[in-house]
XYZ file of N, CA, C and O in Angstrom:
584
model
N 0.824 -1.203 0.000
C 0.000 0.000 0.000
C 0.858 1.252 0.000
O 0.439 2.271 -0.550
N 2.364 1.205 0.758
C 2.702 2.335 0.638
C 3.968 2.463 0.158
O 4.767 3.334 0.501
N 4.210 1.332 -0.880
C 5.483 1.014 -1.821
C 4.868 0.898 -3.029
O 5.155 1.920 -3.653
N 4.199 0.218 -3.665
C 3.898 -0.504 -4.499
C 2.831 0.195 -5.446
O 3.083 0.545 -6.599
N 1.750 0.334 -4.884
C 0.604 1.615 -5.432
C 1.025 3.170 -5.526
O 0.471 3.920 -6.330
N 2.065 3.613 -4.630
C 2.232 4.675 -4.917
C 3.766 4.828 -5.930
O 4.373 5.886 -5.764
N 4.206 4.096 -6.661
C 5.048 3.346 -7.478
C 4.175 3.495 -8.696
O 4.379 4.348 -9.560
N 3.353 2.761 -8.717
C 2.181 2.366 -9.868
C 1.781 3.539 -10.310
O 2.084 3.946 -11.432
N 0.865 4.383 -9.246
C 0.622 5.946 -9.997
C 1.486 6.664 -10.307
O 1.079 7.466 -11.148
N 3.061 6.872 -9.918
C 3.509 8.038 -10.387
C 3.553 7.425 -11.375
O 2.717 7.886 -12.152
N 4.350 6.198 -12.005
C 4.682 5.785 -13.548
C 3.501 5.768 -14.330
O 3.637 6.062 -15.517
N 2.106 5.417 -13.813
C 1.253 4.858 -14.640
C -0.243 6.030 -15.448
O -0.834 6.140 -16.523
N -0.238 6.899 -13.579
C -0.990 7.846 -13.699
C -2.880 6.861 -13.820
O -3.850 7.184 -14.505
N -2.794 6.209 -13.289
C -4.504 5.531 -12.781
C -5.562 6.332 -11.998
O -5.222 7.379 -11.447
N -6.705 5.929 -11.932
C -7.596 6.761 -10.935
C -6.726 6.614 -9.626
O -5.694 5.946 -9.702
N -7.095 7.217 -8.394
C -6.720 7.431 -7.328
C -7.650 7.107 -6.283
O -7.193 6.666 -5.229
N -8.832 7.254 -6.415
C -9.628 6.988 -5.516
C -9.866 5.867 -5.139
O -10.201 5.009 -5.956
N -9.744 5.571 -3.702
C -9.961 4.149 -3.253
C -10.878 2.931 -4.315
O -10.613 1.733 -4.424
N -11.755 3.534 -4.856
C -13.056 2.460 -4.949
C -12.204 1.902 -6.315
O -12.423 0.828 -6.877
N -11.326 2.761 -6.646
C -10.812 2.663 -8.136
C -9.669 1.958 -8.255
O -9.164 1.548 -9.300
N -9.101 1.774 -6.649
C -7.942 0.875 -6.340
C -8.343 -0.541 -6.179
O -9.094 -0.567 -5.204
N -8.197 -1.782 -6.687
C -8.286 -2.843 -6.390
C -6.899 -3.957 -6.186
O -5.868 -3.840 -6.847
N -7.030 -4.589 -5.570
C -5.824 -5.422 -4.991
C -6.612 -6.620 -5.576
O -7.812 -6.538 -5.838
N -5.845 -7.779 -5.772
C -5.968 -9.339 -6.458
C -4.979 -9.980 -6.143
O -3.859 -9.603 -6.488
N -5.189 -11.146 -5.380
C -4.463 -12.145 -5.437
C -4.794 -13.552 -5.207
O -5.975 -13.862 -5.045
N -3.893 -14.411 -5.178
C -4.727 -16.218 -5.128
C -3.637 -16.721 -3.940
O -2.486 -16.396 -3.650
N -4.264 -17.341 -3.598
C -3.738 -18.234 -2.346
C -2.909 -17.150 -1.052
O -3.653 -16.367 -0.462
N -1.890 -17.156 -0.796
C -1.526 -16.159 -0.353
C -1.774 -15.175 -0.205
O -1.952 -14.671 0.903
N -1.867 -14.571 -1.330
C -1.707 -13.088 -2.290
C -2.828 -12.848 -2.056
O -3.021 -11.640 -1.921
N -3.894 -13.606 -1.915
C -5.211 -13.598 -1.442
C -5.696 -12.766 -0.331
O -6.500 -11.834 -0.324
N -4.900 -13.419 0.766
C -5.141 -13.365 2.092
C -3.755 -11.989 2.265
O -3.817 -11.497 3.391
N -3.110 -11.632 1.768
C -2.023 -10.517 1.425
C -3.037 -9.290 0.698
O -2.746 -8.109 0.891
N -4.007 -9.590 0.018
C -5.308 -8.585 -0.824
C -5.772 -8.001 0.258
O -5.618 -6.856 0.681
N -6.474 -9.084 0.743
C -7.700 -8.451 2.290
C -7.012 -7.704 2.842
O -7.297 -6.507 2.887
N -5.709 -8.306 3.523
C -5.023 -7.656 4.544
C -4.712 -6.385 4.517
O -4.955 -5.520 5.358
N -4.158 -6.305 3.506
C -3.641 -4.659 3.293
C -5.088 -3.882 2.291
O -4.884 -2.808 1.725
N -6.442 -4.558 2.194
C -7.154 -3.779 2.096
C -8.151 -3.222 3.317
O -8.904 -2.270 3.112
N -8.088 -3.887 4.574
C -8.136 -3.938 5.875
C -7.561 -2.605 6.515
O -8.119 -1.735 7.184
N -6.291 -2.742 6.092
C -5.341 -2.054 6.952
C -5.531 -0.455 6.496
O -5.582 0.551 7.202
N -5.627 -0.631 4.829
C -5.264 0.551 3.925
C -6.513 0.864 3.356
O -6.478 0.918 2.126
N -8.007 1.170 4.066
C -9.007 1.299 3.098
C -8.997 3.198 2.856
O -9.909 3.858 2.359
N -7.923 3.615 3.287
C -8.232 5.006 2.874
C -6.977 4.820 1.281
O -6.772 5.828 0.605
N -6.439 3.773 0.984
C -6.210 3.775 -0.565
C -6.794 2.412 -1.620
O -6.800 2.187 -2.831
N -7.197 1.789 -0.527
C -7.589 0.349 -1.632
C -9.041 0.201 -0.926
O -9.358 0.114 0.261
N -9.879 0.205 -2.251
C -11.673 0.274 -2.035
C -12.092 -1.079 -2.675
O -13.290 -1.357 -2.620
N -11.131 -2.067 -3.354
C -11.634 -3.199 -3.377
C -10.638 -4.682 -3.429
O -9.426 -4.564 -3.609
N -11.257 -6.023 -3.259
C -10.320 -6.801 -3.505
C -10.594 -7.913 -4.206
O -11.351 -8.596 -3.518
N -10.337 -8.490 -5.330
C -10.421 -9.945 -5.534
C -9.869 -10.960 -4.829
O -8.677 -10.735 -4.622
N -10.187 -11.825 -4.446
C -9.504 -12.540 -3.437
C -9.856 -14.491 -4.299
O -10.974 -14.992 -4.179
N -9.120 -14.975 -4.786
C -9.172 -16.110 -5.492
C -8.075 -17.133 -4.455
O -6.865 -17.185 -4.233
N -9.255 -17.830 -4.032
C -8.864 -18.837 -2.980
C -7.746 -18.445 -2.104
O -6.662 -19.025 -2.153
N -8.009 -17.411 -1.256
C -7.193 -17.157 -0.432
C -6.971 -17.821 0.649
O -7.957 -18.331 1.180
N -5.806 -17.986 1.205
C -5.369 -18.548 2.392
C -6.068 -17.694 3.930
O -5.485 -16.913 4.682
N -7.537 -18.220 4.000
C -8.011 -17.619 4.725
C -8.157 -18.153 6.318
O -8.747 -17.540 7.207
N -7.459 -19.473 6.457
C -7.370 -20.530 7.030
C -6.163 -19.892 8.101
O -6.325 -20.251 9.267
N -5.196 -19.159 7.894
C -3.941 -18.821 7.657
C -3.806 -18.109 9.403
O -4.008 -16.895 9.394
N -3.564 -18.583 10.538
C -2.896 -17.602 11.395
C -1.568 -17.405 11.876
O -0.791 -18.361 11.887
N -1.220 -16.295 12.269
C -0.005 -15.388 12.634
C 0.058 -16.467 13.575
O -0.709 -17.417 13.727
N 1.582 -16.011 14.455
C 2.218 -16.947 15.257
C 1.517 -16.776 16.500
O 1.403 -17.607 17.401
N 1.141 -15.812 16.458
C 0.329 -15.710 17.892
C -0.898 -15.866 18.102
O -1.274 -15.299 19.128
N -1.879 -16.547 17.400
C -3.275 -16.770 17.187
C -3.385 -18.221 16.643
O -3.758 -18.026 15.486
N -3.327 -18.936 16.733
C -3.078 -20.475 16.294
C -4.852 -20.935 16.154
O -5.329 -21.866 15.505
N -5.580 -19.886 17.034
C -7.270 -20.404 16.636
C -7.514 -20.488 14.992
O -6.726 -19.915 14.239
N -8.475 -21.119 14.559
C -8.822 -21.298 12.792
C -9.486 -20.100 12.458
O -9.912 -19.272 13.263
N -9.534 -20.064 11.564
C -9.755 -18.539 10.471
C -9.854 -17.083 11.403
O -10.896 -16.481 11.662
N -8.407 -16.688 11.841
C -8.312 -15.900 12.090
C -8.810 -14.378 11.251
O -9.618 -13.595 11.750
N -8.189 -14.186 9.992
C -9.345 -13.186 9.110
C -10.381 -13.255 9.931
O -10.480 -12.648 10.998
N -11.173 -13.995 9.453
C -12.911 -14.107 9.673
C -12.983 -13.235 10.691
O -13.534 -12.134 10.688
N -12.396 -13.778 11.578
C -12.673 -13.651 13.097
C -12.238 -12.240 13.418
O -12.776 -11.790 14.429
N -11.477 -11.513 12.862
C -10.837 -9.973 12.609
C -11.761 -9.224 11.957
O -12.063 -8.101 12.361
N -12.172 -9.647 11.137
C -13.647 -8.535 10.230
C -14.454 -8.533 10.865
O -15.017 -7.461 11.091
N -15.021 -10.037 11.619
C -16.189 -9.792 12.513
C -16.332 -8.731 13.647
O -17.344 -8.108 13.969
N -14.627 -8.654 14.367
C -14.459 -7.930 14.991
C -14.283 -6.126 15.082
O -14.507 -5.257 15.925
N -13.878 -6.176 14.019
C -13.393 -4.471 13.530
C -14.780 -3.998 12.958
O -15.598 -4.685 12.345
N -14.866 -2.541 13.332
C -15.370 -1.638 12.321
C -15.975 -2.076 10.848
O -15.544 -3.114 10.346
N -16.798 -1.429 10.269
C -16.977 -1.969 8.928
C -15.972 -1.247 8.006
O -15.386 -0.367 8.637
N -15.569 -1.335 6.674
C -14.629 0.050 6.160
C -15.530 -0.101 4.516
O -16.059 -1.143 4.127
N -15.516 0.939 3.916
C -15.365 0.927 2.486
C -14.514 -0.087 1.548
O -13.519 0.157 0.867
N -14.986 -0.896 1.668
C -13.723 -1.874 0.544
C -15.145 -2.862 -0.209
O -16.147 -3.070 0.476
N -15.060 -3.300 -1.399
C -15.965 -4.425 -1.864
C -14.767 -6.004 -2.077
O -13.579 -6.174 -2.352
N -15.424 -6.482 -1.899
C -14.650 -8.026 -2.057
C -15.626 -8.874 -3.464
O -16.832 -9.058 -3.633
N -14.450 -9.213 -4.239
C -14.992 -10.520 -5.093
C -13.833 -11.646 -4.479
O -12.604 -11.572 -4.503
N -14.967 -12.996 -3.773
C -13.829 -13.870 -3.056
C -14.725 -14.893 -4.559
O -15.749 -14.753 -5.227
N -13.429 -16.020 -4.472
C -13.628 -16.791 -5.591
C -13.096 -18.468 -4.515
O -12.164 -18.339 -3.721
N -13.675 -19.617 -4.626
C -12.927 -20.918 -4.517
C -13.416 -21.754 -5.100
O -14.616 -21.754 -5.371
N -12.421 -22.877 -5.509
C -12.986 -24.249 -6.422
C -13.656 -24.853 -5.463
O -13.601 -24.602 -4.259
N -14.394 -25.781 -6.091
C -15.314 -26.355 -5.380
C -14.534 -27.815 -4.916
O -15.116 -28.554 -4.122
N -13.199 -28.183 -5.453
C -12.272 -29.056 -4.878
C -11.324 -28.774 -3.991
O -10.458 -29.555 -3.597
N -11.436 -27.960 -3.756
C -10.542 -27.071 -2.673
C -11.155 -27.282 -0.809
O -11.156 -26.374 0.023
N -11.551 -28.520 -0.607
C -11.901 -29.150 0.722
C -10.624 -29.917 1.520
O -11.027 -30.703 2.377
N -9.561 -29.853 1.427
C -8.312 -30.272 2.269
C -8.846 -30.018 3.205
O -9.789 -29.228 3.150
N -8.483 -30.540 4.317
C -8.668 -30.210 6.044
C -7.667 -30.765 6.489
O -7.914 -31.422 7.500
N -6.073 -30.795 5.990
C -5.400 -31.342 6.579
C -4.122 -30.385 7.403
O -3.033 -30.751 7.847
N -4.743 -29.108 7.383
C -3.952 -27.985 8.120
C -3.803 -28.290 9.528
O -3.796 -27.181 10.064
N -3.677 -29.197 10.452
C -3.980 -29.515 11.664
C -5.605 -29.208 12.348
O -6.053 -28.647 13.348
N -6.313 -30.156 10.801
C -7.717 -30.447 11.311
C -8.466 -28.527 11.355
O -9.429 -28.117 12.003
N -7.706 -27.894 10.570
C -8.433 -26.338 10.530
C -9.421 -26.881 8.916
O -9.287 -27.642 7.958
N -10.472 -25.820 9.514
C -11.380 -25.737 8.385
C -10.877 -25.760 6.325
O -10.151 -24.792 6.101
N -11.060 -26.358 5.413
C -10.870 -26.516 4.265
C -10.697 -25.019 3.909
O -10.701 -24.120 4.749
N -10.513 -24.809 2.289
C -10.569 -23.737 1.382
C -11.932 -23.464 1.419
O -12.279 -22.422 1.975
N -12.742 -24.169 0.953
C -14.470 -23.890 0.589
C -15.237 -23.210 1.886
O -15.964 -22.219 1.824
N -14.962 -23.845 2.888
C -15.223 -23.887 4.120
C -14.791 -22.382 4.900
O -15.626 -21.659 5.444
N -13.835 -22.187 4.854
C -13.307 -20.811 5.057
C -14.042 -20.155 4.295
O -14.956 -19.522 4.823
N -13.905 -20.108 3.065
C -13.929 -18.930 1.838
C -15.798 -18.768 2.225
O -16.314 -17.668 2.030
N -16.435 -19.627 2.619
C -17.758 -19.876 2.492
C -18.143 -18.668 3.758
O -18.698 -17.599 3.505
N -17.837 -18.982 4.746
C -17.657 -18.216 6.463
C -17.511 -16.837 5.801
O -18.378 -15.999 5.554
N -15.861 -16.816 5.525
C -15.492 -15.445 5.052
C -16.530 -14.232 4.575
O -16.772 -13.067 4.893
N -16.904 -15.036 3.797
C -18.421 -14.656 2.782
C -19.589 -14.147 3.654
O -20.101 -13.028 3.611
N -19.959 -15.341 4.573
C -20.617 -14.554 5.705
C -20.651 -13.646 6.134
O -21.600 -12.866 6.053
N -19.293 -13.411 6.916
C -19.104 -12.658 8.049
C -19.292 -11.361 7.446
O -19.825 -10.372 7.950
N -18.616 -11.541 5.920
C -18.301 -9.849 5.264
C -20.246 -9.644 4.921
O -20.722 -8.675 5.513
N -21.004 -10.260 4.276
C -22.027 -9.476 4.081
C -22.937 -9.575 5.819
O -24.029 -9.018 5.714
N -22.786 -9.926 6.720
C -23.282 -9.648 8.154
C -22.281 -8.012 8.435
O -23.044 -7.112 8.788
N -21.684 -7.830 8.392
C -21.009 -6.887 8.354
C -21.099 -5.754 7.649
O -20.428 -4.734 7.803
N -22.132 -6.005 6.700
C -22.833 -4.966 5.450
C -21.716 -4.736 4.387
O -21.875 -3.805 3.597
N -20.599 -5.511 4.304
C -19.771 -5.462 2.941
C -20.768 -5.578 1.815
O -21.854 -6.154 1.877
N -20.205 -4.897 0.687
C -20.113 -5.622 -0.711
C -19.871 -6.697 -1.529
O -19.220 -6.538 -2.562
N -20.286 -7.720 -1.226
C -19.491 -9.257 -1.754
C -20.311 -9.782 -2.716
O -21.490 -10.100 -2.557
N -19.648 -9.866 -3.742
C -19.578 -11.131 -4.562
C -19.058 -12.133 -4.470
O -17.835 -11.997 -4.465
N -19.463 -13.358 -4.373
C -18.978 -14.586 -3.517
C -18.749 -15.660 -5.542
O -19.295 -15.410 -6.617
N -18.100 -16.360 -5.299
C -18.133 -17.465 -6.686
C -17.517 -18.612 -6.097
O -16.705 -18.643 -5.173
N -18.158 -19.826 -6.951
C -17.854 -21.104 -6.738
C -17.344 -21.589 -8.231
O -18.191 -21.771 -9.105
N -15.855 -21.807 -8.522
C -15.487 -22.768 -9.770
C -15.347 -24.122 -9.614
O -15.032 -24.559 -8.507
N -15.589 -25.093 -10.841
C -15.095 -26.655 -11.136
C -13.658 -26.687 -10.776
O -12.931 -26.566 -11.761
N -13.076 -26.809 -9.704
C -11.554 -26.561 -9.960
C -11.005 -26.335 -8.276
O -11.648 -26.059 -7.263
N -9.539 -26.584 -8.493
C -9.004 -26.796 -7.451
C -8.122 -25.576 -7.404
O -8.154 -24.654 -8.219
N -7.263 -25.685 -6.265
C -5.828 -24.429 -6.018
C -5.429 -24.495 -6.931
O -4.588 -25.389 -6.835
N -5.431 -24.045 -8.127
C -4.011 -23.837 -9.507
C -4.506 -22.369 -9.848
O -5.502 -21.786 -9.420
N -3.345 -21.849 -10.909
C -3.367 -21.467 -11.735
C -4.288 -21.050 -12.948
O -4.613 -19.957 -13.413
N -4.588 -22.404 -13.284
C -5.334 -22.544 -14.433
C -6.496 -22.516 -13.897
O -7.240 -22.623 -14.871
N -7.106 -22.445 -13.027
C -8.846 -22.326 -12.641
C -9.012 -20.698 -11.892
O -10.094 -20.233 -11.535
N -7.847 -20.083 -11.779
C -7.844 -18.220 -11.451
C -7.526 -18.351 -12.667
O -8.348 -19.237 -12.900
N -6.967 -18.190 -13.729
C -6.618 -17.673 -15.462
C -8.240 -17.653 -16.003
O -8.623 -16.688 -16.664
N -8.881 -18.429 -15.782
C -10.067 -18.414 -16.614
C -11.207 -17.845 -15.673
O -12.321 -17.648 -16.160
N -10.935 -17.546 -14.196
C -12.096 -16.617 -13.520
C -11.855 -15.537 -13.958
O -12.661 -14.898 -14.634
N -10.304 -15.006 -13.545
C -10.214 -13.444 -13.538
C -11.105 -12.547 -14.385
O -11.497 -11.420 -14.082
N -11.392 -13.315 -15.631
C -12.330 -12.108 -16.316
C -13.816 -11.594 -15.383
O -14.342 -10.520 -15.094
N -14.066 -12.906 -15.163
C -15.018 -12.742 -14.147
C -15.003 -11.432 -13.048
O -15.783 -10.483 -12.968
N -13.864 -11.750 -12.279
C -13.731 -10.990 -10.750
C -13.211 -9.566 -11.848
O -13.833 -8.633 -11.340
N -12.668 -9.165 -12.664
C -12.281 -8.028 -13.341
C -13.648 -7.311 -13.699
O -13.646 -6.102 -13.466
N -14.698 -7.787 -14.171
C -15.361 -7.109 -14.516
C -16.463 -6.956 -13.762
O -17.444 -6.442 -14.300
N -16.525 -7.320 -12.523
C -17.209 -6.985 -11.296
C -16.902 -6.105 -10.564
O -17.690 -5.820 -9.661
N -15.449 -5.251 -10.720
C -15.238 -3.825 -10.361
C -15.035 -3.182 -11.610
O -14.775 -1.988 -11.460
N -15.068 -3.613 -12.948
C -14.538 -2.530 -13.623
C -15.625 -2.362 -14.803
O -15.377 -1.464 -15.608
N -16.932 -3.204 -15.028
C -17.228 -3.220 -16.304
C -18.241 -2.186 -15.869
O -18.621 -2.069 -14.704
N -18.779 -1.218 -17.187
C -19.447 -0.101 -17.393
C -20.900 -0.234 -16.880
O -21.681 0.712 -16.986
């Protein structure tokens, strides 16, 4: 948020306004989207989030879906979310923590109890590559089409 985007506009010259900022990422990068759209909603107003590691806690929180449990808790902010997971994406072998679907499903919850913006999606498809290559048009044109 305060390397990277402000990098992007001087070279690129993009809108500026939060709603016009969107963050995207998958697995990680996912759960790296929310976060710093969490942290940073006075520059990033939205996020795609394609099977994010939502499962994922810091060293000091070892409880399961920490996220979740952080949005439920905080404030509401200006940000919209498009979260995306395959519908094969049920592992539970994180030390018995909730699956991909399973998370991503909650996640989904908590944000529209919370009065977010969400678009929620379910693909044929597992953690790769190749099953975010053929959404993205999808989650792209849910913040950007006319």
């Amino acid at each position: 948020a305060n390397e990277l985007i402000p990098f992007i506009r001087t070279k690129y010259n993009p809108a500026r306004e939060p709603p016009h900022t969107v963050l995207m990422g998958s697995s990680h990068g996912g759960l790296a989207a929310n976060a710093i759209a969490i942290e940073h909603p006075d520059i990033v107003g939205g996020v795609i989030s394609q099977s994010a590691s939502l499962w994922w806690p810091p060293a000091d929180d070892l409880e399961p879906e920490y996220f979740p449990r952080r949005i439920a808790r905080e404030p509401r902010k200006p940000i919209r979310f498009y979260i995306e997971v395959g519908t094969f994406e049920i592992d539970k072998t994180r030390g018995g923590q909730p699956g991909q679907v399973d998370v991503s499903r909650h996640f989904r919850d908590v944000l529209i109890a919370k009065g977010y913006d969400v678009v929620y999606s379910q693909y044929p498809g597992g953690h790769e590559y190749h099953s975010w290559r053929v959404t993205t048009p999808n989650a792209l044109v849910s913040f950007f089409a006319p």
